[in-house]
Amino acid sequence: MPPAVFQFGDCSINIAQRELLRGGERVNLSPIVFDCIAYLIQHRDRAVGRDELVAAVWGKASVSDAVMGKTILTARRAIGDTAEEQRFLRTVPRFGYQWGAPTRTGTEAAPTEPVAAKVAAAQTGDLASQAAAATAAAAAAPAEVPTGRRRLILAVAGLILLLAAGAAAWREWVARPVAVPASISAPAPTAPMDGVAVVLPVEVAAAPDEGWLRLGLMDLMATRLRASGLAVLSSDAVVRLVPADSARDVAIANVRAATQHSHVIAALVRHS
């Protein structure tokens, strides 16, 4: 199983819990920004192309430069990076991005405790301490203290103990795993698709900055075929079936494993 927790600088990111901590404080992120950081850090051994990142995070053929720029800017701010320094998230000109920070993974990064559990534990400890102090004060009160005041002290101590017990019970209830009925614990396997046309990402024999054509032309051809009345597998589904930079025979094999009696369109474009 790939590691789910990564640490870099004063930050740590927990993929399974979808949590980013910076200086021990949780950073609120939109799902797109979190997925962008997570994908780059999980593929930090290489540069990630722009169209690969778009397909993996947005699940579509392309997004505008403005949307991509805003997402990367927000991601950098969240981890304490800037476009000038690029200590963690490096821009690869005319290609994409690469994670460039020293990163610790696996057992080197301790999993983070849920924030709610931390707060509840702190509150429970505070309440218990207050109750103990109030009880001790009542016991140590001199005999000449009026009876009414002594009763008030004891009542406050009892109330604090009750709150402490309630907080402890609430924390145990929150941490309790939720039982999922067996009938809905796992989705039913999807049956292979039959008799559809599948347009693979287009192989582009051109400059690196024209790599965006591979998904854009794929989506264009699929739209034209669909308009002519053919059943065509959606571009999003194709992107999920065919990892970026897959060889043509590997891409066709992946498609054949998920479809039956399908027509596969594998195109090549070059300058002419």
C-alpha positions as a printed Julia matrix, in Angstrom:
272×3 Matrix{Float64}:
   0.0    0.0     0.0
   1.45   3.41   -0.92
   2.18   5.74    2.02
  -0.71   7.95    3.02
   1.22  10.51    5.11
   3.94  12.85    3.81
   5.98  15.45    5.72
   7.89  18.37    4.22
   9.13  21.59    5.79
   6.74  22.44    8.63
   3.83  20.74    6.82
   2.35  17.26    6.72
  -0.37  15.93    4.45
  -2.52  12.9     5.22
  -3.98  11.56    1.96
  -6.42   9.13    3.59
  -7.85  11.73    5.99
  -7.59  14.52    3.36
  -5.87  16.76    5.89
  -3.04  19.28    5.47
  -1.3   20.57    8.59
   1.08  23.53    8.6
   2.9   24.3    11.82
   0.53  21.89   13.56
  -2.55  23.85   12.41
  -5.05  22.48    9.93
  -5.24  24.33    6.59
  -8.66  24.45    4.92
  -8.42  23.64    1.21
 -10.86  23.07   -1.62
 -10.94  19.48   -2.95
  -9.26  20.54   -6.22
  -6.33  22.27   -4.48
  -5.86  19.34   -2.08
  -5.92  16.81   -4.94
  -3.41  18.9    -6.88
  -0.94  18.89   -3.98
  -1.54  15.21   -3.29
  -1.03  14.15   -6.92
   2.21  16.11   -7.31
   3.67  14.84   -4.04
   2.74  11.24   -4.89
   4.5   11.58   -8.27
   7.44  13.64   -7.0
   9.98  11.38   -8.73
   9.21  13.05  -12.07
   7.75  16.12  -13.71
   3.97  15.96  -14.24
   2.63  17.3   -17.53
  -0.11  19.91  -17.48
  -2.65  17.74  -19.32
  -1.87  14.77  -17.03
  -2.51  16.92  -13.96
  -5.75  18.25  -15.45
  -6.99  14.75  -16.26
  -6.07  13.39  -12.81
  -7.42  16.29  -10.71
 -10.24  17.84  -12.75
 -11.2   14.67  -14.65
 -11.61  16.5   -17.94
  -9.65  17.18  -21.12
  -8.59  20.73  -20.32
  -9.05  23.75  -18.06
  -8.23  27.38  -18.71
  -4.83  28.85  -17.9
  -6.53  31.16  -15.39
  -8.06  28.25  -13.45
  -4.79  26.32  -13.46
  -2.8   29.39  -12.37
  -5.18  30.18   -9.52
  -5.1   26.57   -8.3
  -1.29  26.43   -8.26
  -1.11  29.84   -6.54
  -3.53  28.69   -3.81
  -1.61  25.43   -3.38
   1.67  27.29   -2.95
   0.2   29.69   -0.39
  -1.24  26.76    1.58
   2.19  25.14    2.02
   4.15  28.37    2.51
   5.63  28.59   -0.98
   5.66  31.33   -3.63
   6.04  31.52   -7.39
   9.38  33.31   -6.89
  10.93  30.85   -4.39
   9.34  27.57   -5.64
  10.8   25.68   -2.67
   8.15  22.96   -2.83
   6.17  23.26   -6.05
   8.38  23.9    -9.09
   7.12  25.08  -12.49
   8.58  23.18  -15.47
   8.46  25.7   -18.34
   6.27  24.71  -21.3
   5.47  21.33  -19.7
   3.93  21.27  -16.23
   4.99  21.03  -12.59
   7.17  18.98  -10.26
   7.33  18.5    -6.51
  10.79  19.66   -5.41
  10.85  19.52   -1.6
  12.65  16.9     0.55
   9.79  14.69    1.7
   9.47  12.0     4.37
   6.95   9.2     3.97
   5.56   6.07    5.59
   6.61   5.28    9.13
   8.76   8.42    9.25
   5.57  10.49    9.26
   3.32   9.84   12.23
  -0.39   9.86   11.36
  -2.23  12.87   12.64
  -4.89  12.61   15.34
  -8.28  13.94   14.25
  -8.75  17.55   15.31
 -12.07  16.83   17.03
 -10.42  14.19   19.22
  -7.64  16.62   20.2
 -10.14  19.31   21.18
 -12.31  16.87   23.11
  -9.3   15.44   24.96
  -8.11  18.92   25.9
 -11.56  19.94   27.05
 -11.99  16.75   29.05
  -8.63  17.24   30.75
  -9.45  20.85   31.61
 -12.85  19.94   33.03
 -11.42  17.12   35.12
  -8.73  19.43   36.52
 -11.31  22.08   37.36
 -13.53  19.5    39.06
 -10.64  18.18   41.14
  -9.68  21.71   42.18
 -13.25  22.59   43.13
 -13.68  19.4    45.14
 -10.39  20.0    46.96
 -11.43  23.56   47.73
 -14.7   22.35   49.19
 -12.95  19.76   51.35
 -10.37  22.25   52.55
 -12.9   24.96   53.37
 -12.74  25.88   57.06
 -15.61  24.89   59.3
 -16.71  28.49   59.75
 -17.54  28.82   56.02
 -21.31  29.18   55.79
 -23.17  26.0    54.9
 -24.78  27.64   51.87
 -21.42  28.52   50.37
 -20.06  25.01   50.99
 -23.07  23.53   49.22
 -22.55  25.89   46.28
 -18.92  24.8    45.93
 -19.9   21.13   45.99
 -22.67  21.75   43.44
 -20.23  23.45   41.06
 -17.76  20.58   41.44
 -20.5   18.05   40.69
 -21.58  19.98   37.6
 -18.01  20.11   36.29
 -17.59  16.36   36.84
 -20.82  15.75   34.94
 -19.59  17.86   32.02
 -16.26  16.0    32.02
 -18.03  12.65   31.88
 -20.26  13.89   29.05
 -17.25  15.13   27.07
 -15.49  11.78   27.49
 -18.58   9.9    26.35
 -18.95  12.2    23.33
 -15.32  11.65   22.32
 -15.76   7.85   22.57
 -18.93   8.03   20.49
 -17.24  10.13   17.75
 -14.28   7.74   17.57
 -16.52   4.67   17.39
 -16.39   3.01   13.93
 -19.64   3.06   12.03
 -20.97  -0.36   11.13
 -21.8   -0.61    7.45
 -24.34  -3.24    6.37
 -22.8   -5.95    4.22
 -25.29  -5.21    1.48
 -23.8   -1.75    0.88
 -20.2   -2.24    2.06
 -18.84  -2.5    -1.47
 -20.2   -1.4    -4.85
 -21.24  -4.07   -7.28
 -18.67  -4.76  -10.01
 -19.3   -2.89  -13.22
 -20.13  -5.07  -16.18
 -17.86  -4.72  -19.22
 -19.13  -2.21  -21.76
 -20.14  -3.74  -25.07
 -20.07  -2.41  -28.62
 -18.82   1.14  -28.02
 -16.3    3.26  -29.89
 -13.26   4.28  -27.86
 -11.11   7.26  -28.89
  -7.64   7.08  -27.33
  -5.63  10.19  -26.39
  -4.03  11.44  -29.59
  -0.3   10.9   -30.08
   1.2   14.33  -30.79
   4.43  14.53  -32.82
   5.06  18.21  -32.17
   6.68  20.62  -29.75
   6.19  19.95  -26.0
   4.03  23.06  -25.59
   1.46  21.49  -27.92
   0.97  18.45  -25.71
  -2.48  19.73  -24.78
  -3.66  18.57  -28.21
  -3.64  14.91  -27.13
  -6.74  15.29  -24.94
  -8.34  18.18  -26.8
  -8.37  16.33  -30.15
  -9.48  13.12  -28.46
 -12.5   14.9   -27.03
 -13.21  16.62  -30.38
 -13.23  13.32  -32.31
 -15.38  11.64  -29.68
 -17.89  14.5   -29.88
 -18.05  14.29  -33.7
 -18.53  10.51  -33.65
 -21.19  10.78  -30.98
 -23.02  13.43  -33.05
 -23.09  11.02  -35.99
 -25.05   8.5   -33.94
 -22.3    6.2   -32.65
 -22.06   5.05  -29.02
 -18.76   6.52  -27.8
 -17.1    5.99  -24.42
 -16.8    9.29  -22.53
 -13.43  11.03  -22.56
 -13.31  11.03  -18.75
 -13.67   7.24  -18.71
 -10.92   6.88  -21.32
  -8.54   9.04  -19.28
  -9.14   6.8   -16.28
  -8.52   3.66  -18.34
  -5.38   4.93  -20.09
  -2.68   6.42  -17.82
  -0.69   9.33  -19.18
   2.25   8.48  -21.47
   0.95   4.92  -22.05
   2.26   3.17  -25.15
  -0.33   2.54  -27.85
  -0.43  -1.25  -27.36
  -0.75  -0.82  -23.57
  -3.58   1.69  -24.01
  -5.44  -0.65  -26.38
  -4.98  -3.57  -23.96
  -6.43  -1.51  -21.1
  -9.42  -0.58  -23.23
  -9.98  -4.17  -24.38
 -10.02  -5.31  -20.75
 -12.91  -2.95  -19.97
 -14.89  -3.11  -23.21
 -16.14  -5.83  -25.51
 -16.49  -5.74  -29.32
 -15.37  -2.1   -29.32
 -13.88   0.0   -32.1
 -10.64   1.65  -30.94
  -9.49   4.85  -32.63
  -5.76   5.59  -32.13
  -4.7    8.78  -33.92
  -1.37  10.48  -34.6
  -0.98  14.18  -35.48
   2.09  16.03  -36.72
   2.9   19.35  -38.36
   2.44  19.33  -42.12
